[in-house]
mmCIF file of C-alpha atoms in Angstrom:
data_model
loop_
_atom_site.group_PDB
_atom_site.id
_atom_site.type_symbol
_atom_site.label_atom_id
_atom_site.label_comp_id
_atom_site.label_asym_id
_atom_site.label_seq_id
_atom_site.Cartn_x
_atom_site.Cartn_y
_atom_site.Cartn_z
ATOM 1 C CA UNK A 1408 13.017 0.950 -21.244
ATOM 2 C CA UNK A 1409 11.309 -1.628 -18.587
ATOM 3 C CA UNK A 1410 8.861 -3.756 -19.914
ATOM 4 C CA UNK A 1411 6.427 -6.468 -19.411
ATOM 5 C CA UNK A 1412 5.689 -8.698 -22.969
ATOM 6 C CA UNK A 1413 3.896 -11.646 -23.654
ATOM 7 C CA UNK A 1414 5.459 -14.404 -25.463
ATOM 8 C CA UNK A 1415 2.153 -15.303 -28.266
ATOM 9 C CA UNK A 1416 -0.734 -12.765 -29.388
ATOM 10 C CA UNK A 1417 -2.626 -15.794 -29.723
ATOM 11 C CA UNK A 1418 -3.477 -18.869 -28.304
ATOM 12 C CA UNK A 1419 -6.405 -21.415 -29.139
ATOM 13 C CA UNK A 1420 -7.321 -25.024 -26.765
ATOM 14 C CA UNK A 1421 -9.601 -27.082 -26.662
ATOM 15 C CA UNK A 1422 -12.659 -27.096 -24.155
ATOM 16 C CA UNK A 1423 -11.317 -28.878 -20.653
ATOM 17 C CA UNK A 1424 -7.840 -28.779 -21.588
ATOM 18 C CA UNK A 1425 -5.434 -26.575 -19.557
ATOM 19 C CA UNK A 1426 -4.144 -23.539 -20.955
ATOM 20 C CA UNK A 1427 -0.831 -21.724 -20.243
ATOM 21 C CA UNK A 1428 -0.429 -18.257 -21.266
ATOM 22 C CA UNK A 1429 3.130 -16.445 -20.973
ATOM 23 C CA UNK A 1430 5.231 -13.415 -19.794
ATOM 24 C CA UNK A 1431 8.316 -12.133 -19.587
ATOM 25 C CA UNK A 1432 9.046 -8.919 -17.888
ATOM 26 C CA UNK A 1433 12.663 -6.876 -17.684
ATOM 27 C CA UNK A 1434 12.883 -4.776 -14.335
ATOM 28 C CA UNK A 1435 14.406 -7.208 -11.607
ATOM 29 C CA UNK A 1436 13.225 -4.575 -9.246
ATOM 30 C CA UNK A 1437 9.264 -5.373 -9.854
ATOM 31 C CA UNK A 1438 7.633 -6.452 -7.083
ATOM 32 C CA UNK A 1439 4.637 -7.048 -7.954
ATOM 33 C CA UNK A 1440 2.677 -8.619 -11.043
ATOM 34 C CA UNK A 1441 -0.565 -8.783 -11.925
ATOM 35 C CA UNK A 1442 -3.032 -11.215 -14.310
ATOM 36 C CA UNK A 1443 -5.917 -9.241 -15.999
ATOM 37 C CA UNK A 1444 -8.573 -10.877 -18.483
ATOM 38 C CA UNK A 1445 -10.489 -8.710 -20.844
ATOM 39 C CA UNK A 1446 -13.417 -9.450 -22.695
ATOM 40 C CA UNK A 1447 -14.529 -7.751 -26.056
ATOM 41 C CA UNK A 1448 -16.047 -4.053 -24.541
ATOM 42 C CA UNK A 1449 -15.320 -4.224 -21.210
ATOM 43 C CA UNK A 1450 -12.441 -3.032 -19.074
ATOM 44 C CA UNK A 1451 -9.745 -5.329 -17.863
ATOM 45 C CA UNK A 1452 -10.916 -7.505 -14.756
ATOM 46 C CA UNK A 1453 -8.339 -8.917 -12.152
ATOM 47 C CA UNK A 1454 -7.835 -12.369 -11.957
ATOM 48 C CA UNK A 1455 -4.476 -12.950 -9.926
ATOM 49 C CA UNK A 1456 -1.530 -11.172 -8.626
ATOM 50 C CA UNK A 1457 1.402 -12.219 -7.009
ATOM 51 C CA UNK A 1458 4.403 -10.525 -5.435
ATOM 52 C CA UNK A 1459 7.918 -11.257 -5.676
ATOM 53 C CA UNK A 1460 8.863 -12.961 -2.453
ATOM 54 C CA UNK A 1461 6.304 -16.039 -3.546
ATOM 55 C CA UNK A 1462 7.111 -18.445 -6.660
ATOM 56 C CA UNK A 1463 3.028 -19.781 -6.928
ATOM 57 C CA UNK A 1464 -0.080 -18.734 -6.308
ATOM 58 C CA UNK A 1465 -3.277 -20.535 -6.863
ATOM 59 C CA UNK A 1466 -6.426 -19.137 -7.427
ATOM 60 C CA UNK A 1467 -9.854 -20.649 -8.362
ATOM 61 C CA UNK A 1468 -8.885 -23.190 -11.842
ATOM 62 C CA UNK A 1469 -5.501 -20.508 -12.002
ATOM 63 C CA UNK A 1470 -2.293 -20.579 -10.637
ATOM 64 C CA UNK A 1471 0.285 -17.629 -11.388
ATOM 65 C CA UNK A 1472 3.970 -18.986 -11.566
ATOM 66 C CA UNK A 1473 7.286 -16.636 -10.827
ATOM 67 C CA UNK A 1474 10.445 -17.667 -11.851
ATOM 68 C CA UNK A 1475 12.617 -14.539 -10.854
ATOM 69 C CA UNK A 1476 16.227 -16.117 -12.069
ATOM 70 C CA UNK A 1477 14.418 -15.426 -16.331
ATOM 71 C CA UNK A 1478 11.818 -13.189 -15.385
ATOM 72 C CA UNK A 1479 9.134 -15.195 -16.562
ATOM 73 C CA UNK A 1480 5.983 -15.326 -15.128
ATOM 74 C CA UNK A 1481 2.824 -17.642 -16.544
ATOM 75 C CA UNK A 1482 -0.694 -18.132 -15.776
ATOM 76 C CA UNK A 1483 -2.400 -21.369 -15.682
ATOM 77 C CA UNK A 1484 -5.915 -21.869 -16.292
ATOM 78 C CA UNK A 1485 -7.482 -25.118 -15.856
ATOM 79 C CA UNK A 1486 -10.395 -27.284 -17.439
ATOM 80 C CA UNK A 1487 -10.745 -23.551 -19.428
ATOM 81 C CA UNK A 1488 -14.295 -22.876 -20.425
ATOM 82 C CA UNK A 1489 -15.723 -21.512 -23.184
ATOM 83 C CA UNK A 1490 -16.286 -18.072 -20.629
ATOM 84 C CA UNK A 1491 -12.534 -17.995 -20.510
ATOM 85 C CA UNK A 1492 -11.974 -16.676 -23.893
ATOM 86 C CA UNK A 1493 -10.523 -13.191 -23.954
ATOM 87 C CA UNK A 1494 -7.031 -11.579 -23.878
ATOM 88 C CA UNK A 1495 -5.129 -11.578 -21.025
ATOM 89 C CA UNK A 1496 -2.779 -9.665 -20.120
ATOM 90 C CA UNK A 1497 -0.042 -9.451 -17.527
ATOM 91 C CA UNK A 1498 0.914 -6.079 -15.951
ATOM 92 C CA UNK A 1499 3.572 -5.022 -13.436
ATOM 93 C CA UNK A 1500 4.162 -1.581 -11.809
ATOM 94 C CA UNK A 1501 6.467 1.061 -13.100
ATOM 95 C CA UNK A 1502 7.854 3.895 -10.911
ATOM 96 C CA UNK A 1503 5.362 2.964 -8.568
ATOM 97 C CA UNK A 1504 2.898 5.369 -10.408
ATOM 98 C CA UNK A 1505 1.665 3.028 -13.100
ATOM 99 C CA UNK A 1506 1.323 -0.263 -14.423
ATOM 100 C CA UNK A 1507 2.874 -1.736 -17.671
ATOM 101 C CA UNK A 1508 0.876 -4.357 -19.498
ATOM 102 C CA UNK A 1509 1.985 -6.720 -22.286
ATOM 103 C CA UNK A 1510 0.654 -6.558 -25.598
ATOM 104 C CA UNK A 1511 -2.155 -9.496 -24.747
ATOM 105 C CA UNK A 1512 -2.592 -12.891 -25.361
ATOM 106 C CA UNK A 1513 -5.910 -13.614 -27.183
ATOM 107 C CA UNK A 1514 -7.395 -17.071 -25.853
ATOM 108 C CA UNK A 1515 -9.801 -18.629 -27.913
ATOM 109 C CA UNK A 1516 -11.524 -22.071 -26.229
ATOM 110 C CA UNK A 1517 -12.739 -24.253 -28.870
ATOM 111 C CA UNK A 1518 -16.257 -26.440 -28.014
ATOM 112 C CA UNK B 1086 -21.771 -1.513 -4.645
ATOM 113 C CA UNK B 1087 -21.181 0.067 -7.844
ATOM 114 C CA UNK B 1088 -17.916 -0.525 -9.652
ATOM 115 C CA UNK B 1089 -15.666 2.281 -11.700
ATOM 116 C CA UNK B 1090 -18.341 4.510 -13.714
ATOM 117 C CA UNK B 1091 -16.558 6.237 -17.185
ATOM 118 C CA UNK B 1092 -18.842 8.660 -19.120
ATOM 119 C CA UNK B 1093 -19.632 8.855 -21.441
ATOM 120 C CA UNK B 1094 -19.087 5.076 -23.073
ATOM 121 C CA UNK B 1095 -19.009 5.990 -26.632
ATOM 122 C CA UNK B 1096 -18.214 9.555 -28.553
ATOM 123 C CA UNK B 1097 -17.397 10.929 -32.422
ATOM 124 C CA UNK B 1098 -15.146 13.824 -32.420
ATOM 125 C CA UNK B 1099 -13.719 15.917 -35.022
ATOM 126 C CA UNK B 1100 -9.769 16.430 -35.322
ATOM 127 C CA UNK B 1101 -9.362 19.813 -33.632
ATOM 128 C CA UNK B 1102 -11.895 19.284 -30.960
ATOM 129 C CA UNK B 1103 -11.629 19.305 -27.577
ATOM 130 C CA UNK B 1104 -13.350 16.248 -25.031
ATOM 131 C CA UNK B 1105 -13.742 15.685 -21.696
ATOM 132 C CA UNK B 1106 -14.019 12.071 -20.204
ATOM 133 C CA UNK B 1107 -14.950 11.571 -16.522
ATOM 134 C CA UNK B 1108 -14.480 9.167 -14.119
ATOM 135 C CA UNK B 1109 -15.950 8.054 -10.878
ATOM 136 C CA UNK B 1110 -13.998 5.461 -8.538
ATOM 137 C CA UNK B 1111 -14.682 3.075 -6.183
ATOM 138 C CA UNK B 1112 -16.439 4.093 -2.933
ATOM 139 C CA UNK B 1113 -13.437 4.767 -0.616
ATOM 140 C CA UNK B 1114 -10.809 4.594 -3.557
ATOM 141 C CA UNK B 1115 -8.537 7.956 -3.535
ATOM 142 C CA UNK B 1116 -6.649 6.954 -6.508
ATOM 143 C CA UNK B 1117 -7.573 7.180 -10.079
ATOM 144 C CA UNK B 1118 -5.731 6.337 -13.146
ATOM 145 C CA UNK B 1119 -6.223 6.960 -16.583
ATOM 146 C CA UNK B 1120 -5.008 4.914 -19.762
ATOM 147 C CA UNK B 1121 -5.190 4.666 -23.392
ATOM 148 C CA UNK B 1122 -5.593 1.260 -24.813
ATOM 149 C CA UNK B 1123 -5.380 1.109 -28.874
ATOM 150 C CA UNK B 1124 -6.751 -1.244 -30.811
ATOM 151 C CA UNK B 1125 -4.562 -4.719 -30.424
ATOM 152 C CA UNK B 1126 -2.289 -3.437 -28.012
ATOM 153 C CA UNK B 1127 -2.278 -3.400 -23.880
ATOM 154 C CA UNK B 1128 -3.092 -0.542 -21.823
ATOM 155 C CA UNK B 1129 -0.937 2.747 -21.973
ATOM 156 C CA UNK B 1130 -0.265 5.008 -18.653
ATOM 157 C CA UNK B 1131 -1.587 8.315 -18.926
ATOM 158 C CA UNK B 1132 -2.309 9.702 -15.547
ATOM 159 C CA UNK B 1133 -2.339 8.714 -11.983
ATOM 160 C CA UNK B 1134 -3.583 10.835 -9.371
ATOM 161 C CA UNK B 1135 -3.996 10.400 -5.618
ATOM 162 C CA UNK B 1136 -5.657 12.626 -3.265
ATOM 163 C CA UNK B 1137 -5.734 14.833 -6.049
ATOM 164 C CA UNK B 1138 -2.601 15.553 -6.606
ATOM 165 C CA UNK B 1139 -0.882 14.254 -9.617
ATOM 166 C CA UNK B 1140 1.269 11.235 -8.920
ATOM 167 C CA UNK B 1141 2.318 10.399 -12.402
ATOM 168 C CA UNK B 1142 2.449 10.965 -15.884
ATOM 169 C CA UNK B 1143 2.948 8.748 -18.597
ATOM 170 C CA UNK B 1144 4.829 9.600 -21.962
ATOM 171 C CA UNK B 1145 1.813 11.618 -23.477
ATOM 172 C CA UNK B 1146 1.794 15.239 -25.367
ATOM 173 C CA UNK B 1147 0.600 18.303 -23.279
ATOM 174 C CA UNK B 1148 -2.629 18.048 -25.307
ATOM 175 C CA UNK B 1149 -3.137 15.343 -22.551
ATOM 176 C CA UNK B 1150 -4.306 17.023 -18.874
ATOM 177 C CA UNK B 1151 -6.619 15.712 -16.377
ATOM 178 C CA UNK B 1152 -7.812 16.590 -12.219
ATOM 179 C CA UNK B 1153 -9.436 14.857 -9.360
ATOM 180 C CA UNK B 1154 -12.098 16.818 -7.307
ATOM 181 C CA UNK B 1155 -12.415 16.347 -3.838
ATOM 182 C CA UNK B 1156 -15.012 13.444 -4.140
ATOM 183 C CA UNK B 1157 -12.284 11.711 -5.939
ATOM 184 C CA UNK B 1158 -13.854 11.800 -9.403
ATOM 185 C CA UNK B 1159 -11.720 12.737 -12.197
ATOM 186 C CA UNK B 1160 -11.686 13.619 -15.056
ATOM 187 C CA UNK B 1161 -9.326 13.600 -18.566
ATOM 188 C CA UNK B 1162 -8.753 16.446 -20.710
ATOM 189 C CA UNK B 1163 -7.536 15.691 -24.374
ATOM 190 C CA UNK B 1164 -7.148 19.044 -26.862
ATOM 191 C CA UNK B 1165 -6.837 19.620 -30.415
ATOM 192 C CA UNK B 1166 -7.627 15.864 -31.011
ATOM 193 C CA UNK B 1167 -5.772 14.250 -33.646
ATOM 194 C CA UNK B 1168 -6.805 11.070 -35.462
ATOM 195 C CA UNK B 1169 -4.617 9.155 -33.729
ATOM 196 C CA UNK B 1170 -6.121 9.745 -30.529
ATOM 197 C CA UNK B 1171 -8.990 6.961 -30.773
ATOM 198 C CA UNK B 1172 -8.764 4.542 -28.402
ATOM 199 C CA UNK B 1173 -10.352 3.079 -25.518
ATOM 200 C CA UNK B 1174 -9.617 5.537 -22.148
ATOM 201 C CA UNK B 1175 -10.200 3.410 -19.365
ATOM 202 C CA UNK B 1176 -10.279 4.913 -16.024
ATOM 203 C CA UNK B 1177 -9.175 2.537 -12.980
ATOM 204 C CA UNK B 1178 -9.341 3.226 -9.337
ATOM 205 C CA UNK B 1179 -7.095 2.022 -6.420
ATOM 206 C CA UNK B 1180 -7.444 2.691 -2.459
ATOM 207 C CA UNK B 1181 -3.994 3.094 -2.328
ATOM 208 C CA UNK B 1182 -1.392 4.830 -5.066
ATOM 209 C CA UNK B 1183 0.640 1.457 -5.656
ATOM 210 C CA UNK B 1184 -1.876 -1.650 -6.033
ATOM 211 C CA UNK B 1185 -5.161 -2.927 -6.282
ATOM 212 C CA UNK B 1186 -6.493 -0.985 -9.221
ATOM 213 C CA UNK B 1187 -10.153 -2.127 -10.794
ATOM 214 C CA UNK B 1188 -10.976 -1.265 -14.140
ATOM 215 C CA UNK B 1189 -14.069 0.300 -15.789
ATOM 216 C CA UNK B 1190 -15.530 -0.655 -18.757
ATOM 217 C CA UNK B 1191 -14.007 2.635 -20.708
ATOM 218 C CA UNK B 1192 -14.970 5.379 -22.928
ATOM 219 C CA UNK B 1193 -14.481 4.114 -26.843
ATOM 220 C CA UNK B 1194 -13.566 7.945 -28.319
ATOM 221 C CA UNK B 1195 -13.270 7.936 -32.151
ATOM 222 C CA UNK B 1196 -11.796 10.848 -33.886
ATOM 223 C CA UNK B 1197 -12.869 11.505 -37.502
#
């Protein structure tokens, strides 16, 4: 069936450094993709979304990146912060009805 | 202005039981959408409804049912509750049926 993955459970950088966390997705028809972060007991929060017709998207310190021709998409976070560790996840719709998520990537920002 | 409100945040059940998790969306949001997140794993479609009328159903038993009211609350249904059904239920709302949803914080059920 259609899915949306992420390509490491885990991921671990150091304070300031940039992280990169990654997707891959298998319905050439989605349209639309979305970043969420979630922090231990809370809900998933929004961070960045991005449709198909655009390749980049910058937010504040994260930029979303589309590359239709693998279905990949990645997120970007710069200078990441110690307030940045969570799992993220990326999600895209399904049927129009609901939205698939990944499995998560767990960031962990070391001091 | 408040965000998505899920009640309650924590419950104990016993396999067998019946619970009832509600949901209150967004001021102005007329979609709600319900999903199951287990331990480790990403979010799992349940139920979407909009305008209260069921827009879509993920692959879940019939022990699974849920309704919006007319203020757009709504709430999740989950019968003879099996051990496997603890998980986080988190509740997100949408002003339209397609995009924009915003997560609550969730209602941690544990079956015993």
């Amino acid at each position: 069936g259609e899915s949306v993955g992420l390509h490491l459970p885990t991921l671990s950088v150091q304070e300031g450094d940039n992280s990169i966390i990654n997707c891959a997705y298998s319905n050439s028809a989605s349209d639309y993709f979305i970043w969420y972060k979630q922090e231990s007991g809370k809900g998933p929060q929004f961070i960045i979304d991005i449709r198909s017709n655009m390749d980049k998207r910058q937010g504040q310190r994260v930029t979303v990146l589309l590359n239709k021709t693998v279905k990949h998409l990645s997120l970007q976070i710069a200078a990441t912060q110690p307030g940045d560790s969570a799992v993220y996840f990326c999600a895209g719709p399904y049927n129009n009805n609901d939205m698939r998520f990944g499995a998560g990537t767990r960031l962990t920002v070391k001091p | 202005d408040a965000g998505v409100t899920q009640s309650p945040t924590h419950l104990i059940k016993t396999r067998g039981q019946q619970v009832t998790l509600r949901c209150s969306p967004i001021s102005g949001h007329k979609s709600v959408s319900w999903y199951q997140q287990v331990l480790g794993q990403g979010p799992q479609f349940i139920f979407q409804y909009y305008e209260k009328e069921e827009r879509g159903r993920g692959n879940f038993p019939d022990r699974f049912s849920a309704r919006q009211f007319p203020n757009y609350s709504s709430e999740l249904n989950v019968n003879a509750l099996l051990l496997g059904d603890s998980a986080l239920y988190l509740c997100a709302s949408s002003p339209t049926a397609v995009y924009g949803y915003t997560f609550g914080s969730g209602t941690r059920l544990t079956v015993v």
